[in-house]
PDB file of C-alpha atoms and ligand atoms in Angstrom:
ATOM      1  CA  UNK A 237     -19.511 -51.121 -84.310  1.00  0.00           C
ATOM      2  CA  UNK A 238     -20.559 -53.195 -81.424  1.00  0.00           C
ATOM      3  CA  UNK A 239     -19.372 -52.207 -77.902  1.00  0.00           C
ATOM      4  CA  UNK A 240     -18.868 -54.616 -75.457  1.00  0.00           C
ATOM      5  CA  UNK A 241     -19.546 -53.632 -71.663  1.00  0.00           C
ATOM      6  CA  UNK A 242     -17.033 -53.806 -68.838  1.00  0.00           C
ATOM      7  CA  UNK A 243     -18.778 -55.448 -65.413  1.00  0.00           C
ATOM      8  CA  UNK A 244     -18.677 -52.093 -63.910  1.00  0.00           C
ATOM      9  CA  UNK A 245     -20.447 -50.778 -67.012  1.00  0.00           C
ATOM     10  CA  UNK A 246     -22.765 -53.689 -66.438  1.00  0.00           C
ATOM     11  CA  UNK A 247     -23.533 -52.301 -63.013  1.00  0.00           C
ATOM     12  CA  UNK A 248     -24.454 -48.959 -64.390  1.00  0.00           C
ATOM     13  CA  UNK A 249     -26.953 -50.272 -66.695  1.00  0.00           C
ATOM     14  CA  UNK A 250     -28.449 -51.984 -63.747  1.00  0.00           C
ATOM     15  CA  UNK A 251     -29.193 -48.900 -61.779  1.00  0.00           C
ATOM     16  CA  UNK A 252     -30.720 -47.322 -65.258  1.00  0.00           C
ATOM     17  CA  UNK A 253     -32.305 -50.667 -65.852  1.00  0.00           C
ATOM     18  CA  UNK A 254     -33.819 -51.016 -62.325  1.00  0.00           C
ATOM     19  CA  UNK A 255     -35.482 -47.065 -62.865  1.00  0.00           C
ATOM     20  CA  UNK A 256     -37.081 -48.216 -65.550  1.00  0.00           C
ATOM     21  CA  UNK A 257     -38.145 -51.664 -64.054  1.00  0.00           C
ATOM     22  CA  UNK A 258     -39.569 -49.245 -60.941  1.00  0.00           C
ATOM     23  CA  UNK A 259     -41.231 -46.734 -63.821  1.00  0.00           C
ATOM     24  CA  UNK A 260     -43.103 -49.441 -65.640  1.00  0.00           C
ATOM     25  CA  UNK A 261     -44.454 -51.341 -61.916  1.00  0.00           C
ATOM     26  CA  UNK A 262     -45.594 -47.392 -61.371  1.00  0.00           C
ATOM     27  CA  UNK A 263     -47.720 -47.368 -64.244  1.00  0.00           C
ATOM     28  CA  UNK A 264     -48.881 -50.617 -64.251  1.00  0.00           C
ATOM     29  CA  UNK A 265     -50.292 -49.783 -60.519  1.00  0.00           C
ATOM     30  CA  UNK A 266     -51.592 -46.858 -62.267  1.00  0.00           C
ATOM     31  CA  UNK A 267     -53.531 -48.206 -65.268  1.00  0.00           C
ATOM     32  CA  UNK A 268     -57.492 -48.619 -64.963  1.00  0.00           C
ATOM     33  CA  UNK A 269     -60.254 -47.866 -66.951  1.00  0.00           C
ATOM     34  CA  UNK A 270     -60.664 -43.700 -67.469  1.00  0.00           C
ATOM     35  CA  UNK A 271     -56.831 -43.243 -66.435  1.00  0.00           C
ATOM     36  CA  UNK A 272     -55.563 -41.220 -69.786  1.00  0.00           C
ATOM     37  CA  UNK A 273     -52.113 -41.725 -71.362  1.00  0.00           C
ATOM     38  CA  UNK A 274     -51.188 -38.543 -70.688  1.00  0.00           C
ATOM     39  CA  UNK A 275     -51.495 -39.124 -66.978  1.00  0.00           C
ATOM     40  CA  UNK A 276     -49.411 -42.489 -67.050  1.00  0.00           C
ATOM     41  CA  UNK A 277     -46.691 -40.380 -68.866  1.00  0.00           C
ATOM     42  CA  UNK A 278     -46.947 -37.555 -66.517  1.00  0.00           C
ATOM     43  CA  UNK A 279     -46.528 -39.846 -63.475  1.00  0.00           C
ATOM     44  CA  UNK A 280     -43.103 -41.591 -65.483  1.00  0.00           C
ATOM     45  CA  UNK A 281     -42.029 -38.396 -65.689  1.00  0.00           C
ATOM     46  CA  UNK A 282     -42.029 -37.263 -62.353  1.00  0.00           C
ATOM     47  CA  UNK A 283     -40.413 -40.735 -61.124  1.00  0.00           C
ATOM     48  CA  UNK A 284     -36.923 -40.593 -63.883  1.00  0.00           C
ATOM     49  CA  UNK A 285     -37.083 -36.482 -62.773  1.00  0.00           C
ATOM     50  CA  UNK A 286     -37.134 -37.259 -59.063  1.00  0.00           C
ATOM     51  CA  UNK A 287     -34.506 -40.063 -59.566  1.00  0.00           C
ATOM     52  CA  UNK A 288     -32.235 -37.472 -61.380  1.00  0.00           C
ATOM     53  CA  UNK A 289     -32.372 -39.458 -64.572  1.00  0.00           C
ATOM     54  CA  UNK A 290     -33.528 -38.699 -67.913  1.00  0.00           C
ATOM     55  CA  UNK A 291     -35.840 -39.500 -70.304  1.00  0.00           C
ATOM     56  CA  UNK A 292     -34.454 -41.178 -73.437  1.00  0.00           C
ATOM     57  CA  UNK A 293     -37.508 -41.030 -75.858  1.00  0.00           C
ATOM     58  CA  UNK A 294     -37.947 -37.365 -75.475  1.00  0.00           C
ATOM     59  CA  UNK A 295     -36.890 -35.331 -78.337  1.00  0.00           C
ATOM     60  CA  UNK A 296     -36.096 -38.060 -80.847  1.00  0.00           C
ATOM     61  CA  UNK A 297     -36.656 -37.223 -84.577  1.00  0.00           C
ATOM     62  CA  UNK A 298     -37.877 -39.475 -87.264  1.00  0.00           C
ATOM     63  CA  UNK A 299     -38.029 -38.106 -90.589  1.00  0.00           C
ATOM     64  CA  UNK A 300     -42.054 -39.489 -91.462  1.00  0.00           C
ATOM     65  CA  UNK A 301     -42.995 -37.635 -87.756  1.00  0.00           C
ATOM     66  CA  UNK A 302     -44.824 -34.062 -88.029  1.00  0.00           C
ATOM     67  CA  UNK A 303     -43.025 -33.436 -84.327  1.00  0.00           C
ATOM     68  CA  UNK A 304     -39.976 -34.830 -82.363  1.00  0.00           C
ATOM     69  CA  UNK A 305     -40.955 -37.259 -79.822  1.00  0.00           C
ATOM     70  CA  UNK A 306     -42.880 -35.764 -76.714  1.00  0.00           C
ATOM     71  CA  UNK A 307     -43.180 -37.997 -73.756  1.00  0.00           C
ATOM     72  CA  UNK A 308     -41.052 -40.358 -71.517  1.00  0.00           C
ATOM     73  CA  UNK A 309     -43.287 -42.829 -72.576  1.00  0.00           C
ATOM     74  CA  UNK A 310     -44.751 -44.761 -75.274  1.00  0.00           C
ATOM     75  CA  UNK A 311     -48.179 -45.920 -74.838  1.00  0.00           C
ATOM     76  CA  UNK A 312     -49.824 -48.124 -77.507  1.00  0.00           C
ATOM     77  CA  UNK A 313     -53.411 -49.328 -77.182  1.00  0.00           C
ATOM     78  CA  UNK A 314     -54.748 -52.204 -78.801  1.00  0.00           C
ATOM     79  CA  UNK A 315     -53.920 -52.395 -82.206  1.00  0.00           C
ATOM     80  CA  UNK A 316     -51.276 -49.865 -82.344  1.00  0.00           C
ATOM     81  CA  UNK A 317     -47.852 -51.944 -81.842  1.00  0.00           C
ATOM     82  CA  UNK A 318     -45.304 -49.266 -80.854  1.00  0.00           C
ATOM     83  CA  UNK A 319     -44.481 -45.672 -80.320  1.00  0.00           C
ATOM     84  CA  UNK A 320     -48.416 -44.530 -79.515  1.00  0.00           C
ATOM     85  CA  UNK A 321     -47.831 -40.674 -78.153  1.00  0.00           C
ATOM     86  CA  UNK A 322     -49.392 -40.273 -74.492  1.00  0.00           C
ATOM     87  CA  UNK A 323     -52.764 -37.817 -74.929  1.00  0.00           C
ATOM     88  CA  UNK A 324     -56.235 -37.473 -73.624  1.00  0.00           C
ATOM     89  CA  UNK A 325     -57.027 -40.841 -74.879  1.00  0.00           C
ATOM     90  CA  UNK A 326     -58.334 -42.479 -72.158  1.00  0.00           C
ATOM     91  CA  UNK A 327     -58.244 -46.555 -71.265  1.00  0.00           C
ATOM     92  CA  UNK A 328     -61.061 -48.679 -71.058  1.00  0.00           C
ATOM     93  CA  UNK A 329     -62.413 -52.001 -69.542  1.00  0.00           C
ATOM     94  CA  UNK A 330     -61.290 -54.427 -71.810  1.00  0.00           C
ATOM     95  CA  UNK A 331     -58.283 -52.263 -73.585  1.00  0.00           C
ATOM     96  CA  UNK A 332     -54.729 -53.561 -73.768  1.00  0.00           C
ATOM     97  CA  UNK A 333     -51.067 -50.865 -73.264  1.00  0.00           C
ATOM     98  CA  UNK A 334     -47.740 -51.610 -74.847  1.00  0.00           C
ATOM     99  CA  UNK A 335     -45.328 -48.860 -72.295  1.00  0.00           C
ATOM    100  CA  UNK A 336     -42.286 -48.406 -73.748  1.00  0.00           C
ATOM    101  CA  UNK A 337     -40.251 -46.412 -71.491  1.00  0.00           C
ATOM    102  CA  UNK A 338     -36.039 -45.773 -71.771  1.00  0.00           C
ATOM    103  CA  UNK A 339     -34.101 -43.618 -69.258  1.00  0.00           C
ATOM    104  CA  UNK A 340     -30.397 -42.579 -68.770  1.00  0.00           C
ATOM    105  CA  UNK A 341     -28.823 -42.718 -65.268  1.00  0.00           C
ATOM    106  CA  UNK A 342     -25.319 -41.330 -64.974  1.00  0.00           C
ATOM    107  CA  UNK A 343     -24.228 -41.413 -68.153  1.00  0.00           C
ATOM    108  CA  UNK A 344     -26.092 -45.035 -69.429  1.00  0.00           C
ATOM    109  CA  UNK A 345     -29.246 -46.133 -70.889  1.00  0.00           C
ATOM    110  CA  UNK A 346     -32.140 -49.124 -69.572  1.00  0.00           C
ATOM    111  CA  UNK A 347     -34.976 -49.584 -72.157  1.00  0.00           C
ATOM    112  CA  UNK A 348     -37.825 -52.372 -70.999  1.00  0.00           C
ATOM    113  CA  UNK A 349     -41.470 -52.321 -72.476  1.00  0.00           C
ATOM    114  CA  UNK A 350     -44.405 -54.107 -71.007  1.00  0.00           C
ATOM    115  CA  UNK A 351     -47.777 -54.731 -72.114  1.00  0.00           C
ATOM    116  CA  UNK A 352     -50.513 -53.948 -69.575  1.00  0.00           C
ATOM    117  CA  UNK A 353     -54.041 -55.517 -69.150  1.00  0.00           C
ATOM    118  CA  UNK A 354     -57.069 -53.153 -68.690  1.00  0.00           C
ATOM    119  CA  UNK A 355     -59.449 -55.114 -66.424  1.00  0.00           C
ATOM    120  CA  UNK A 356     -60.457 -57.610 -67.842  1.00  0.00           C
ATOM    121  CA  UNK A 357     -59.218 -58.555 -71.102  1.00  0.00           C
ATOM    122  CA  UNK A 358     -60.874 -61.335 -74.110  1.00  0.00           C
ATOM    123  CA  UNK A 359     -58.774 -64.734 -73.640  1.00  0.00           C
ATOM    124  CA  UNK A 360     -57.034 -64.334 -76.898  1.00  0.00           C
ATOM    125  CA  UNK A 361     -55.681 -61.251 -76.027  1.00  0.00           C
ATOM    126  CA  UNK A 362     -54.447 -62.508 -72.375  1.00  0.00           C
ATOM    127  CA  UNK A 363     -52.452 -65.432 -74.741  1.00  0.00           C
ATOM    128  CA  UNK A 364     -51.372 -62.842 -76.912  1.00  0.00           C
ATOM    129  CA  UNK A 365     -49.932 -61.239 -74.361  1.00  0.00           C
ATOM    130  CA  UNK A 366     -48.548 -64.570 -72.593  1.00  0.00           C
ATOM    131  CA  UNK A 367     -46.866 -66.135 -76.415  1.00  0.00           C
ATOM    132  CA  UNK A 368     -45.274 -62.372 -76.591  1.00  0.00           C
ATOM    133  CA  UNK A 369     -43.922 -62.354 -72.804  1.00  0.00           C
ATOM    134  CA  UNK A 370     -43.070 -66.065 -72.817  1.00  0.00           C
ATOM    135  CA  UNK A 371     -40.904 -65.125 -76.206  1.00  0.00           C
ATOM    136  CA  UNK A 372     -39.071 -62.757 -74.371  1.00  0.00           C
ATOM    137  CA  UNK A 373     -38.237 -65.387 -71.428  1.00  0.00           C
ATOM    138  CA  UNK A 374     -37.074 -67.833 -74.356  1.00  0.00           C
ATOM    139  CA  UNK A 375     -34.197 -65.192 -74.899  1.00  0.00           C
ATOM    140  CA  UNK A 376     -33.586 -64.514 -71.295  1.00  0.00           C
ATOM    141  CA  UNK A 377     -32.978 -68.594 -71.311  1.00  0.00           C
ATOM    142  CA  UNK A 378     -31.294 -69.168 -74.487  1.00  0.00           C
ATOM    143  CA  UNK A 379     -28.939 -66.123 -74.641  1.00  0.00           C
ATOM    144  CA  UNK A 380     -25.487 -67.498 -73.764  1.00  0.00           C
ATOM    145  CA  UNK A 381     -21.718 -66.804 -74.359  1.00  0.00           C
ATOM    146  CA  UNK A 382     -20.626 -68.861 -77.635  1.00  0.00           C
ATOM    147  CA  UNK A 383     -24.519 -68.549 -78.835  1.00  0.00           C
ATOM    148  CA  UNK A 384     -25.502 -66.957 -82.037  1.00  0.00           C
ATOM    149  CA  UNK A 385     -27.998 -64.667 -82.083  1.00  0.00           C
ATOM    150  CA  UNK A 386     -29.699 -66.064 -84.790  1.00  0.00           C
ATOM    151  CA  UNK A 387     -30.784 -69.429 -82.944  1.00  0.00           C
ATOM    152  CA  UNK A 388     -32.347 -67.633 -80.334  1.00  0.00           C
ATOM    153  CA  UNK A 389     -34.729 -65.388 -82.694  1.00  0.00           C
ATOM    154  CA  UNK A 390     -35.321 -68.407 -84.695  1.00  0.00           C
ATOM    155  CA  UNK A 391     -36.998 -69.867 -80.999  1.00  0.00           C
ATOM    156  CA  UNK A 392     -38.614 -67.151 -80.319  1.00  0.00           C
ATOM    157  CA  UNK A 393     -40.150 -66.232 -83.703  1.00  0.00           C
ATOM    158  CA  UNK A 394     -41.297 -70.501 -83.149  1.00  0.00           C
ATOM    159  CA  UNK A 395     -42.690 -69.856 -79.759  1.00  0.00           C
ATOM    160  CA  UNK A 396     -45.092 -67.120 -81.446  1.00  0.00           C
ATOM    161  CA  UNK A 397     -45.920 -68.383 -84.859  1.00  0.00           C
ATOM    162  CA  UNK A 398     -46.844 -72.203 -82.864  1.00  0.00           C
ATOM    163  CA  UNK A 399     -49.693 -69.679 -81.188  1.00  0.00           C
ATOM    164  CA  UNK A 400     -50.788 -68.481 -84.668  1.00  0.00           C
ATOM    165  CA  UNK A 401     -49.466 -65.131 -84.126  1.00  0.00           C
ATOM    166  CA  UNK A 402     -46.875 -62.853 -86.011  1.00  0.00           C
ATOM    167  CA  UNK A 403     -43.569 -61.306 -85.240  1.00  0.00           C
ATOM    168  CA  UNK A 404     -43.290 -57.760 -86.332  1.00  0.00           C
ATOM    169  CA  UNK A 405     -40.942 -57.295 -89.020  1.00  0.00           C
ATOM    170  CA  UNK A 406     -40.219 -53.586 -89.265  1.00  0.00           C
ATOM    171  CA  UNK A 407     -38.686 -52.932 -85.872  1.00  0.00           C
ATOM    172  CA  UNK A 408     -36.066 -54.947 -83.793  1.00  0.00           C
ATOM    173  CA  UNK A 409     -34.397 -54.734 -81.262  1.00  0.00           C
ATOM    174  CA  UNK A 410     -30.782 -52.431 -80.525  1.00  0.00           C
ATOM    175  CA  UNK A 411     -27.079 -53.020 -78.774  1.00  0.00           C
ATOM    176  CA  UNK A 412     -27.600 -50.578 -75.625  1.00  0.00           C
ATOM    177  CA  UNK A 413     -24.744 -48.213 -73.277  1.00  0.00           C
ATOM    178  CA  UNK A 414     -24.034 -44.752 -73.348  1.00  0.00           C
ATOM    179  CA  UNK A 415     -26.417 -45.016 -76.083  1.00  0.00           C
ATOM    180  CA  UNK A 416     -30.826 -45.989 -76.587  1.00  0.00           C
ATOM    181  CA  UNK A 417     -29.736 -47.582 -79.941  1.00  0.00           C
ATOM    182  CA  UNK A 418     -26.549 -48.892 -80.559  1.00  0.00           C
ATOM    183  CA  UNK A 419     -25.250 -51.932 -83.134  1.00  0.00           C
ATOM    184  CA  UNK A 420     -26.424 -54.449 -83.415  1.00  0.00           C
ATOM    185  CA  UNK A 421     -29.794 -54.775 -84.957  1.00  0.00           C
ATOM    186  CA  UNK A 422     -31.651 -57.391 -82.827  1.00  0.00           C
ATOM    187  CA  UNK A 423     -34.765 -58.934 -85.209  1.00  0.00           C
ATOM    188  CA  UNK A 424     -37.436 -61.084 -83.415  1.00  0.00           C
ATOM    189  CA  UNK A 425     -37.263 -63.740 -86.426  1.00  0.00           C
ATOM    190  CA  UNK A 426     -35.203 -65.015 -88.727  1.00  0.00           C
ATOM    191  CA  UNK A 427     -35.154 -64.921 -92.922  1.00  0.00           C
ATOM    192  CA  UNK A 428     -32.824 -65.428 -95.611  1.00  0.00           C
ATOM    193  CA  UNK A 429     -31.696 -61.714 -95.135  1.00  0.00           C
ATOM    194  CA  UNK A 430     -31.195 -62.305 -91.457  1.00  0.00           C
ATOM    195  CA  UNK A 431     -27.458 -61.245 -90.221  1.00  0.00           C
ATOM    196  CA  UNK A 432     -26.485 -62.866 -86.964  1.00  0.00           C
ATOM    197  CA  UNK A 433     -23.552 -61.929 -84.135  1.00  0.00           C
ATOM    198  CA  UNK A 434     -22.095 -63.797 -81.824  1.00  0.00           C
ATOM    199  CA  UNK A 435     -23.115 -63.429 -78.107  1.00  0.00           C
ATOM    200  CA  UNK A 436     -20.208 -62.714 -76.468  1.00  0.00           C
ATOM    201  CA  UNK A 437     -19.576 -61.770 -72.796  1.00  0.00           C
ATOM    202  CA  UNK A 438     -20.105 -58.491 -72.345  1.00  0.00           C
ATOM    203  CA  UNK A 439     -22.616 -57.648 -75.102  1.00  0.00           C
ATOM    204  CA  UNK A 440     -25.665 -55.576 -73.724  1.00  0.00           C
ATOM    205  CA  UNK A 441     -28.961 -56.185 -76.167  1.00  0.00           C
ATOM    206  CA  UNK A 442     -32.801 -54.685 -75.728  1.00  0.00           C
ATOM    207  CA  UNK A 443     -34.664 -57.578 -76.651  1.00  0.00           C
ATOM    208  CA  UNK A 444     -38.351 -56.304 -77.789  1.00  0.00           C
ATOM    209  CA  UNK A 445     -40.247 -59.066 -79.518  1.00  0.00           C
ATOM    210  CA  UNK A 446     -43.823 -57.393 -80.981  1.00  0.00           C
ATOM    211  CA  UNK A 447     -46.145 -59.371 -81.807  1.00  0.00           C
ATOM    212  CA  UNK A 448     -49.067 -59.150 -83.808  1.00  0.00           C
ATOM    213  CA  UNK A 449     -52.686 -61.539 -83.254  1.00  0.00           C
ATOM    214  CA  UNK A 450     -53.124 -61.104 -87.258  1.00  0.00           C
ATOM    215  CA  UNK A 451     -50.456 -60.944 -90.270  1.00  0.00           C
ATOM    216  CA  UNK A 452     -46.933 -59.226 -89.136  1.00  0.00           C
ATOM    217  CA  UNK A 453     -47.267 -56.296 -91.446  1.00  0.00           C
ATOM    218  CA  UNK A 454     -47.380 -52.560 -89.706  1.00  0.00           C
ATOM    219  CA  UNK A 455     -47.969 -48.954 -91.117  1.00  0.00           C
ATOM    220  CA  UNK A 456     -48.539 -45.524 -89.091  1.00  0.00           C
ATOM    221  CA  UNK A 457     -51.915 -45.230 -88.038  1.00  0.00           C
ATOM    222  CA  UNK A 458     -52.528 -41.817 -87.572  1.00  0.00           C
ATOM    223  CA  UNK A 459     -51.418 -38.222 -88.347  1.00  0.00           C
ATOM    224  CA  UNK A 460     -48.786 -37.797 -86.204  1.00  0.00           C
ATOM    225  CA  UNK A 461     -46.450 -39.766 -87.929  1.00  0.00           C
ATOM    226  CA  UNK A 462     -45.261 -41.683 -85.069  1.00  0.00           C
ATOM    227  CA  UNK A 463     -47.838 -44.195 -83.796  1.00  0.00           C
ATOM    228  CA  UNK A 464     -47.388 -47.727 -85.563  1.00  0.00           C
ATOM    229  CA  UNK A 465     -50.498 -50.234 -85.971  1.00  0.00           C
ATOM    230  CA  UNK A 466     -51.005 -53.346 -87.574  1.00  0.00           C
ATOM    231  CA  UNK A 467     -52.179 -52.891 -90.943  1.00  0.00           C
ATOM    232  CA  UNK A 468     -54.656 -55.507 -90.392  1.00  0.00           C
ATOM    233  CA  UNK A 469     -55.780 -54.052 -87.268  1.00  0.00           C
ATOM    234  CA  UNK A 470     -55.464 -56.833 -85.174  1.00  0.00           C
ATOM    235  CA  UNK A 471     -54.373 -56.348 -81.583  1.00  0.00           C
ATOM    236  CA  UNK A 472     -50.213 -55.963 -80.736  1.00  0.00           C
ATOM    237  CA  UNK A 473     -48.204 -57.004 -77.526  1.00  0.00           C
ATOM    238  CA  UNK A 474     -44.680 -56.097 -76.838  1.00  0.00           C
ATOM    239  CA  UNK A 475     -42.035 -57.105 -74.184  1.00  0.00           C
ATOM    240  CA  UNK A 476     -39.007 -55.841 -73.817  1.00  0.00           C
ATOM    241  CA  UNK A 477     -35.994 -56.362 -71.240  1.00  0.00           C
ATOM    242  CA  UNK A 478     -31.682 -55.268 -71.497  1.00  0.00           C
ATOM    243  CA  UNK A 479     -30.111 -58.160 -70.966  1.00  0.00           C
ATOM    244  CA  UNK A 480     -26.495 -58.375 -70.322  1.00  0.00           C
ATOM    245  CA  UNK A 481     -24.475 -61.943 -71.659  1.00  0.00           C
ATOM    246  CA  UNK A 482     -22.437 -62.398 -69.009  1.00  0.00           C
ATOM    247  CA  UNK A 483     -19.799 -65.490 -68.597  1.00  0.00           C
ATOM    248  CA  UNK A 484     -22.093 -68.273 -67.748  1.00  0.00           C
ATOM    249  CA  UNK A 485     -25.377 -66.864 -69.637  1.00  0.00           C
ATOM    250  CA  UNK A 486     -28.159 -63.796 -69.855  1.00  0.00           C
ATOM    251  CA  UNK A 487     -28.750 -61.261 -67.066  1.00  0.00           C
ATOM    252  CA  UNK A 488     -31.625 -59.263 -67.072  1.00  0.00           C
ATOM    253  CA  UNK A 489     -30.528 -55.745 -66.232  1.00  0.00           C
ATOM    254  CA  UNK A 490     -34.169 -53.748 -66.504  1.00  0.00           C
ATOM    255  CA  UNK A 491     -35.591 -55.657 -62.895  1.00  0.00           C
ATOM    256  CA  UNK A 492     -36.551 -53.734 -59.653  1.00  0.00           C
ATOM    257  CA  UNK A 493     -34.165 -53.911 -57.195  1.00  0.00           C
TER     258      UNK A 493
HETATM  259 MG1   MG B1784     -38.064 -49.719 -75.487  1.00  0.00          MG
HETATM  260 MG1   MG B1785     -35.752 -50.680 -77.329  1.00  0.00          MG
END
């Protein structure tokens, strides 16, 4: 069931939205070569703690994981798309990081994701990185009341298959309140299976677009069950904002204030 958002509700996504805007400017400040994951998540940490928020990633199950989710952040180098676990793995020259993070302030959730350069990164991977971004803004533009959602996936999924890149099929994006993950299901693309909803005033979505430089297909890449790659190994981006549809069109909720 989808639940629509009154304007003060709005307002309280903004404030959760804007922590996690502040979080992810944090980290990107922070990232450089020899900087570990573990130390970007430690530093998000202490910056939702100190703002008396919490972390929403922390503690989630999944039934293929061997653990429930430890960090505030997700941190996925290179190849791996989403959900990499912060460790001792340690950036380098070169390297690109999807961060993932999703707090709740007083009672509601923000959820943004950006994808970081380390240095100095090959041009195909700074395009990569541009197409994925870029198909994020196409939904920030396109999103409006009396839209469906299906005609703005179907321009975003363009956007990134006109580069010669993929959308990743397996995960999409989520309605967003009181809850990370409500209804509805917000895919990147569109097929004949695709289910669309109207964008109505009101609706809050995390729009996540994650795209791949190779074929779309992803499997877990490693033995913690939780850390998703490409199964082709080619490098991953991923974008994410909550965006409000208000009366006139989109407002992007997850923005430092
Ligand atoms: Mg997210
Ligand atoms: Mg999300």
């Amino acid at each position: 069931m989808v639940k629509l958002k009154s304007k003060q509700e709005i307002e309280a996504m903004r404030r959760a939205g804007a922590l996690v805007a502040h979080v992810l400017e944090q980290v990107r400040q922070a990232v450089r070569p020899q900087v570990s994951t573990a130390e970007l998540n430690a530093l998000a940490e202490s910056l939702i703690a100190a703002a008396g928020a919490e972390p929403l990633f922390k503690g989630v199950r999944s039934t293929q994981a061997k653990f429930p989710y430890p960090a505030a952040l997700c941190t996925s180098i290179n190849e791996e798309v989403v959900h990499g676990v912060p460790g001792v793995r340690v950036l380098a020259e070169g390297d690109i990081i999807s961060v993932d993070c999703g707090v709740r302030l007083d009672g509601y959730c923000g959820d943004a994701a950006i994808t970081i350069p380390v240095g100095q990164v090959r041009p195909e991977v700074q395009r990569l990185m541009q197409v994925t971004e870029e198909a994020l803004g196409i939904a920030v533009r396109e999103i409006r009341p009396g839209g469906k959602w299906t005609d703005v996936a179907r321009e975003m999924q363009k956007h990134v298959e006109q580069a010669g890149f993929s959308v990743v099929r397996e995960f999409v994006g989520h309605g967003i309140g009181r809850s990370l993950h409500e209804d509805p299901k917000v895919p990147n693309f569109v097929d004949r299976g695709s289910r669309t909803f109207d964008l109505v005033p009101g609706l809050v979505l995390a729009v996540e677009p994650m795209v791949n430089m190779g074929r779309p297909d992803v499997v877990y890449g490693d033995s913690t069950g939780w850390t998703v790659v490409s199964r082709d190994r080619t490098w991953a981006a991923h974008f994410e904002h909550t965006i409000a549809v208000t009366d006139s069109g989109s407002d992007v909720l997850t923005v430092v204030r």
